[in-house]
GROMACS .gro file of C-alpha atoms in nm:
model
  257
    1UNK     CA    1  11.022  10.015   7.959
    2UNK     CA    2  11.286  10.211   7.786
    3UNK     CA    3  11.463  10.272   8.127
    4UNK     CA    4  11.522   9.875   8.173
    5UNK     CA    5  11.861   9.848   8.083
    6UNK     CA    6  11.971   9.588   7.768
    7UNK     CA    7  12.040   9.254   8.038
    8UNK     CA    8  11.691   9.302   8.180
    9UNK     CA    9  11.494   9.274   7.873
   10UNK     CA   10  11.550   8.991   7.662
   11UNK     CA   11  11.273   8.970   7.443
   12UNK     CA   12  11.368   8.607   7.309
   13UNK     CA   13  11.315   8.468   7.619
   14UNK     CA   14  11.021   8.272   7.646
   15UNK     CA   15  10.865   8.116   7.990
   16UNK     CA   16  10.870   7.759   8.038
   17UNK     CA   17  10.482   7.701   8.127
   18UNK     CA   18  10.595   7.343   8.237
   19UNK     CA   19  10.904   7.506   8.458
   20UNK     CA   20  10.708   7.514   8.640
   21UNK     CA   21   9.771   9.267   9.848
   22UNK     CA   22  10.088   9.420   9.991
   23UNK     CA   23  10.353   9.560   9.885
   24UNK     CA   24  10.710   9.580  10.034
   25UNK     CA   25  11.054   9.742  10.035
   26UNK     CA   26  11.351   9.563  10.019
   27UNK     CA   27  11.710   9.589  10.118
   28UNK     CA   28  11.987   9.374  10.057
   29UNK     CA   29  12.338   9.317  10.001
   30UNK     CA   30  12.385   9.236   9.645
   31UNK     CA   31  12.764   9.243   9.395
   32UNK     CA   32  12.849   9.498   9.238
   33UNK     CA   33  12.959   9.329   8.888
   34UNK     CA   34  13.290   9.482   8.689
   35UNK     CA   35  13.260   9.430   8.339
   36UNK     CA   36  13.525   9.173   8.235
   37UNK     CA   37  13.560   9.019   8.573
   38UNK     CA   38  13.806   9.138   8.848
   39UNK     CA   39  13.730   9.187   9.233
   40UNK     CA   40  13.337   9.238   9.337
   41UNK     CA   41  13.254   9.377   9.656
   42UNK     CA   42  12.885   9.384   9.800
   43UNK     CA   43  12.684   9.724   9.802
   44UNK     CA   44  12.336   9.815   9.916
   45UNK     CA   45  12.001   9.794   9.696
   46UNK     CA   46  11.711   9.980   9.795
   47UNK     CA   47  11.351   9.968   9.653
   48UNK     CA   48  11.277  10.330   9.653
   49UNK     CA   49  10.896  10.544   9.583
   50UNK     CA   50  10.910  10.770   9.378
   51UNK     CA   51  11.237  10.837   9.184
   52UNK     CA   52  11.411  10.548   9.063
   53UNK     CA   53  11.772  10.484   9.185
   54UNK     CA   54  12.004  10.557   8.874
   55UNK     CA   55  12.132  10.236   8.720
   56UNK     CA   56  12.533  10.304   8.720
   57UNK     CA   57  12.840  10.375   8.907
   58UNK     CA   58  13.216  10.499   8.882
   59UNK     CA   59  13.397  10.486   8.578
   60UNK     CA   60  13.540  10.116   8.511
   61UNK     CA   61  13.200   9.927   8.671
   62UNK     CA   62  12.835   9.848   8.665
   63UNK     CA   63  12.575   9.915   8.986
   64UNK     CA   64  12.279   9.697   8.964
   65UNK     CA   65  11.975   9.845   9.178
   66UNK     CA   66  11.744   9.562   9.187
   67UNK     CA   67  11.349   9.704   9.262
   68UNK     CA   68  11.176   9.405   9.425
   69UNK     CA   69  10.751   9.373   9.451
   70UNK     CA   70  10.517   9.117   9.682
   71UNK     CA   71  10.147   9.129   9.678
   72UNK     CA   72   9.911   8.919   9.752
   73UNK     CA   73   9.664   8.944   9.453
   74UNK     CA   74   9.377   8.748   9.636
   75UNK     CA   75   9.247   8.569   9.349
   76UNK     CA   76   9.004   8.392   9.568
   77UNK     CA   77   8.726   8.248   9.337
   78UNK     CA   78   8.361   8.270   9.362
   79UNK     CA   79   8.150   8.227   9.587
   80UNK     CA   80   8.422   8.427   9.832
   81UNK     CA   81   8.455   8.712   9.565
   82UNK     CA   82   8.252   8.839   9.338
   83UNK     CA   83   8.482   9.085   9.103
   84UNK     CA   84   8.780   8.790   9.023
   85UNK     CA   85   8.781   8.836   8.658
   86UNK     CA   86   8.785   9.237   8.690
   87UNK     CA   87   9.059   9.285   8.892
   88UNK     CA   88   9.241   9.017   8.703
   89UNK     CA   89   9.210   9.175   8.409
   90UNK     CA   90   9.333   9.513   8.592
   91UNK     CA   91   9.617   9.376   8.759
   92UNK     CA   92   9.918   9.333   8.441
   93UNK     CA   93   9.895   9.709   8.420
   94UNK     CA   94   9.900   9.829   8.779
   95UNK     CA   95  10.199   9.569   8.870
   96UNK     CA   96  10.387   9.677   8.550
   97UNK     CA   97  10.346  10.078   8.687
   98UNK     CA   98  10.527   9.991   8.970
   99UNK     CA   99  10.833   9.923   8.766
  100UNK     CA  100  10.962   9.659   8.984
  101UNK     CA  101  11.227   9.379   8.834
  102UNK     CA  102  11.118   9.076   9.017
  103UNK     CA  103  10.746   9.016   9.141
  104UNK     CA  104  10.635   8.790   9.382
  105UNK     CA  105  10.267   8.722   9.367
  106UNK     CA  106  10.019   8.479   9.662
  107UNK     CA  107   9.715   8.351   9.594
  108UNK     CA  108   9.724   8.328   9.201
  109UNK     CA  109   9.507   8.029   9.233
  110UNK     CA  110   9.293   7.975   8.906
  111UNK     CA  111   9.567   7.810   8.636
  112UNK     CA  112   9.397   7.964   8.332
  113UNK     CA  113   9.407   8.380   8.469
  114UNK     CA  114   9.763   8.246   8.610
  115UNK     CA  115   9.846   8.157   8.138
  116UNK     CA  116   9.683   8.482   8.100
  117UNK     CA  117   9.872   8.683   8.385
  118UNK     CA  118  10.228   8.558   8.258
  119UNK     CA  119  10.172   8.636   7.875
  120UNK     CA  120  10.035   8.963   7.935
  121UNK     CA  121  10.318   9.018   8.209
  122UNK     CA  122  10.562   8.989   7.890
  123UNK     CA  123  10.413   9.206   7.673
  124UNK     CA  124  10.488   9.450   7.998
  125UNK     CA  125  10.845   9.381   7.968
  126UNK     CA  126  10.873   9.066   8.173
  127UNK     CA  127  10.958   8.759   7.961
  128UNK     CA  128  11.035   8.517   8.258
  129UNK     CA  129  10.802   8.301   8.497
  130UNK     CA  130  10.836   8.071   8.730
  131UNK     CA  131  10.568   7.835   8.933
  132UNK     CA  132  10.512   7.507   9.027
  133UNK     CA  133  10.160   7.361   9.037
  134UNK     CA  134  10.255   7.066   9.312
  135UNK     CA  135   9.997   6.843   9.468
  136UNK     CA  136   9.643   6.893   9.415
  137UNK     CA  137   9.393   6.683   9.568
  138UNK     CA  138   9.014   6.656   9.534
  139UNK     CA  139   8.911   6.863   9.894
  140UNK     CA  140   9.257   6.892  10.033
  141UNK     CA  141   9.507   7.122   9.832
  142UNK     CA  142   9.235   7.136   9.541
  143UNK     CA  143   9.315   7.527   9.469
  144UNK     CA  144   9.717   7.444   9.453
  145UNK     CA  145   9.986   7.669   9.611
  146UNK     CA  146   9.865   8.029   9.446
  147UNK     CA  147  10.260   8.124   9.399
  148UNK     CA  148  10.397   8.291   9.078
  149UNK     CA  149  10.718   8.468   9.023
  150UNK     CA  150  10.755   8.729   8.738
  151UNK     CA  151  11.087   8.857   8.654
  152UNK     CA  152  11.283   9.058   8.369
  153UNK     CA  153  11.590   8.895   8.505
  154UNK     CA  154  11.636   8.520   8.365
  155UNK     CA  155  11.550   8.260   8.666
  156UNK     CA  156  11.674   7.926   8.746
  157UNK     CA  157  11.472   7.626   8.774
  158UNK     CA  158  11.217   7.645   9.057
  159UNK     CA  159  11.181   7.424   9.371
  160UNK     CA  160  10.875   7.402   9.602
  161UNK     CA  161  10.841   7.324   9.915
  162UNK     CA  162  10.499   7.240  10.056
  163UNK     CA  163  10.417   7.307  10.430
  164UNK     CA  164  10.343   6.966  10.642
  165UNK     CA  165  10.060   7.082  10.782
  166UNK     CA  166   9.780   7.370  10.766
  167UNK     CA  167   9.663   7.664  11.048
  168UNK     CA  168   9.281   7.602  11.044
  169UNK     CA  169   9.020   7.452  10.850
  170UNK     CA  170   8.986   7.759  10.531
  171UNK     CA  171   9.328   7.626  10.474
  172UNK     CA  172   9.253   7.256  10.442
  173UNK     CA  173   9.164   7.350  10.034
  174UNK     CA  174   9.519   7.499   9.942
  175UNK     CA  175   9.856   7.375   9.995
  176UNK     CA  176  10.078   7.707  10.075
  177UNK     CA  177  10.450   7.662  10.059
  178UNK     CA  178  10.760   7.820   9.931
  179UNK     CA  179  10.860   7.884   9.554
  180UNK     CA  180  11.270   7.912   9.534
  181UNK     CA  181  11.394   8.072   9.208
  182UNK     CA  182  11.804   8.182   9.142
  183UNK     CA  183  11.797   8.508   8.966
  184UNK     CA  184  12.049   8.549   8.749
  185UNK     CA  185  12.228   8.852   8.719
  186UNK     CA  186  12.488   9.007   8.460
  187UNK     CA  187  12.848   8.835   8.512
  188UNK     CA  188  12.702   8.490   8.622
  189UNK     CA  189  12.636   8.626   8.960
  190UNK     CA  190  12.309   8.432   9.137
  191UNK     CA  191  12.078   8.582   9.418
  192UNK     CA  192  11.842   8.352   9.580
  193UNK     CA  193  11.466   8.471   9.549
  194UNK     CA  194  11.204   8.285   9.766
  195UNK     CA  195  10.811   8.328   9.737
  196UNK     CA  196  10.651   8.249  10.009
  197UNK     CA  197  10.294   8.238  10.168
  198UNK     CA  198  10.170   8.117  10.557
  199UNK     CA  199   9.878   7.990  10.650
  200UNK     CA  200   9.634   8.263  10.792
  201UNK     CA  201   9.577   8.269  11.142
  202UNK     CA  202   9.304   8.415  11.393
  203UNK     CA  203   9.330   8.592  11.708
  204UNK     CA  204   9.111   8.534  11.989
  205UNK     CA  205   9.017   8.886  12.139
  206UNK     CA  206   8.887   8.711  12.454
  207UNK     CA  207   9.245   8.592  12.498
  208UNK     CA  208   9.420   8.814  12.334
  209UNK     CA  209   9.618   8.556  12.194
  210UNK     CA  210   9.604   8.372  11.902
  211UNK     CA  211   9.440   8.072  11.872
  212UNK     CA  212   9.724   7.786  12.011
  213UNK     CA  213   9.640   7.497  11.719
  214UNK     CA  214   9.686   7.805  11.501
  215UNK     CA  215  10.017   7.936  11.606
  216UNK     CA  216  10.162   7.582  11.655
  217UNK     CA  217  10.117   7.521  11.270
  218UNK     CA  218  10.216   7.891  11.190
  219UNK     CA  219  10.533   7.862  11.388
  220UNK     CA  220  10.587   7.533  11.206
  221UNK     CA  221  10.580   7.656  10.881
  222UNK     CA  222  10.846   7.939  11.002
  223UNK     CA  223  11.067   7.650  11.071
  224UNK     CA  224  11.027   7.458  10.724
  225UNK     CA  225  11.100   7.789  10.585
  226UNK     CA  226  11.389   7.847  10.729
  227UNK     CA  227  11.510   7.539  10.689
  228UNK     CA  228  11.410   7.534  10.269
  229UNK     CA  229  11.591   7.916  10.199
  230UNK     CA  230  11.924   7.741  10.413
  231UNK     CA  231  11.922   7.505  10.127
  232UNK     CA  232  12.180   7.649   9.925
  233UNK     CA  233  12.448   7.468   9.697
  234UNK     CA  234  12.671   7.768   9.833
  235UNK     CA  235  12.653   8.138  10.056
  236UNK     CA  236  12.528   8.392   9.846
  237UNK     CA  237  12.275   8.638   9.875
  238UNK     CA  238  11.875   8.585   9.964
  239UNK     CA  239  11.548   8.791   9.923
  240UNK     CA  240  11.234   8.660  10.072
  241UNK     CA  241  10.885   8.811   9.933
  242UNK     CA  242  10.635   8.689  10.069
  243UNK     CA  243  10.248   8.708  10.260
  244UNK     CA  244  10.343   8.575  10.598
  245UNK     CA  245  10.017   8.638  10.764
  246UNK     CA  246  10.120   8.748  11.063
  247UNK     CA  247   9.837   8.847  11.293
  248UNK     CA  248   9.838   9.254  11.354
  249UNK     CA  249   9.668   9.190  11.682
  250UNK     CA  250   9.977   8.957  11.792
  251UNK     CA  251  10.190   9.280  11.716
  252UNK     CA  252   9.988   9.494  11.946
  253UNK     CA  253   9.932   9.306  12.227
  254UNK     CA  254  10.280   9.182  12.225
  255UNK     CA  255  10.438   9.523  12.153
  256UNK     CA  256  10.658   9.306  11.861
  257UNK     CA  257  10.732   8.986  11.793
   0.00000   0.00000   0.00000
């Protein structure tokens, strides 16, 4: 899009095809950058509806307002959907209308609509990918980890990290984990951007509690989480996306977490 400033969209870029629904705001502390170096000092970016936050700032530096997107494209294939193929082909255009720099996107599972997804994702303005198929096994893990980054600001090399275990049996055929990308921004500046996606979980009404083999595997995939975006060579900044499946009923009944 025309509004994209010049560092954004860097048509040469290509993706790497070896480099490997919901959608949410985000709010972080990111740098403000000063062209030609000199002090930085950390200011607030907000992904706003509607109007789009002006790109700029005082005379003398550069405000970057970074517009972040997660959904959950549920590319489940057939026999659990019937309408894969027509939403797929629906989908480059309604993510690009959002106008968001960095997407995270669960549950991309079929490899060839994934080829498809990123080149038509470029022609959209977005000329950098990042996944990484993992392990696939025959019956366990056979439809991969379903994560896929799209960005129109260059990305590092990505590192997965696949969850130890699984919440119940649906889950047995994926292998969910969490995708870890640098973004690189203008002045050599890095945010860490993690894609992420927990198992699913169900909530026993009878109880009104989840089910406890469930939330022990849930809780443990918090944990490797935590412990995979602390991995960092040094402090700097960190934006999680992700589907985390957390149970609505868990919210109610618990007034929170």
């Amino acid at each position: 899009p025309s509004s994209v400033p010049d560092h954004f969209a860097d048509s040469r870029a290509r993706h790497d095809p070896h480099s490997v629904g919901y959608g949410a705001r985000v709010r972080r502390a990111l740098p403000r950058v000063h062209p030609g170096g000199g002090a930085q000092e950390p200011f607030s970016a907000t992904e706003a509806h509607g109007q789009r936050p002006a790109l700029g700032a005082a005379a003398g530096e550069r405000r970057l307002n970074l517009r972040v997107l997660t959904y959950n494209a549920w590319h489940t294939p057939a026999p659990f959907t019937a309408d894969l193929h027509q939403r797929a082909r629906l989908l480059p255009e309604e993510l690009a209308r959002v106008d968001a720099d960095v997407i995270a996107l669960q549950e991309i599972w079929n490899p060839k609509i994934r080829d498809e997804l990123i080149q038509r994702m470029e022609v959209h303005g977005y000329p950098h990918a990042a996944f990484v198929d993992g392990t696939r096994g025959r019956v366990r893990g056979t439809f991969g980890n379903g994560l896929l980054i799209l960005s129109r600001l260059p990305l590092g090399a990505p590192l997965l990290h696949e969850f130890s275990g699984y919440t119940y049996f649906e889950e047995f055929f994926v292998r969910k984990g969490a995708l870890k990308v640098a973004l690189q921004l203008p002045g050599g500046r890095e945010i860490d951007f993690v894609n992420t996606h927990l198992g699913a979980v169900r909530f026993d009404r009878r109880r009104s509690r989840l089910y406890a083999k469930d939330y022990t595997h849930h809780a443990q995939q918090v944990r490797e989480l935590a412990t995979f975006v602390g991995q960092a060579p040094a402090p700097r900044p960190l934006i999680v996306a992700a589907d985390f499946n957390s149970h609505f009923e868990e919210w109610i009944h618990r007034q929170g977490y």
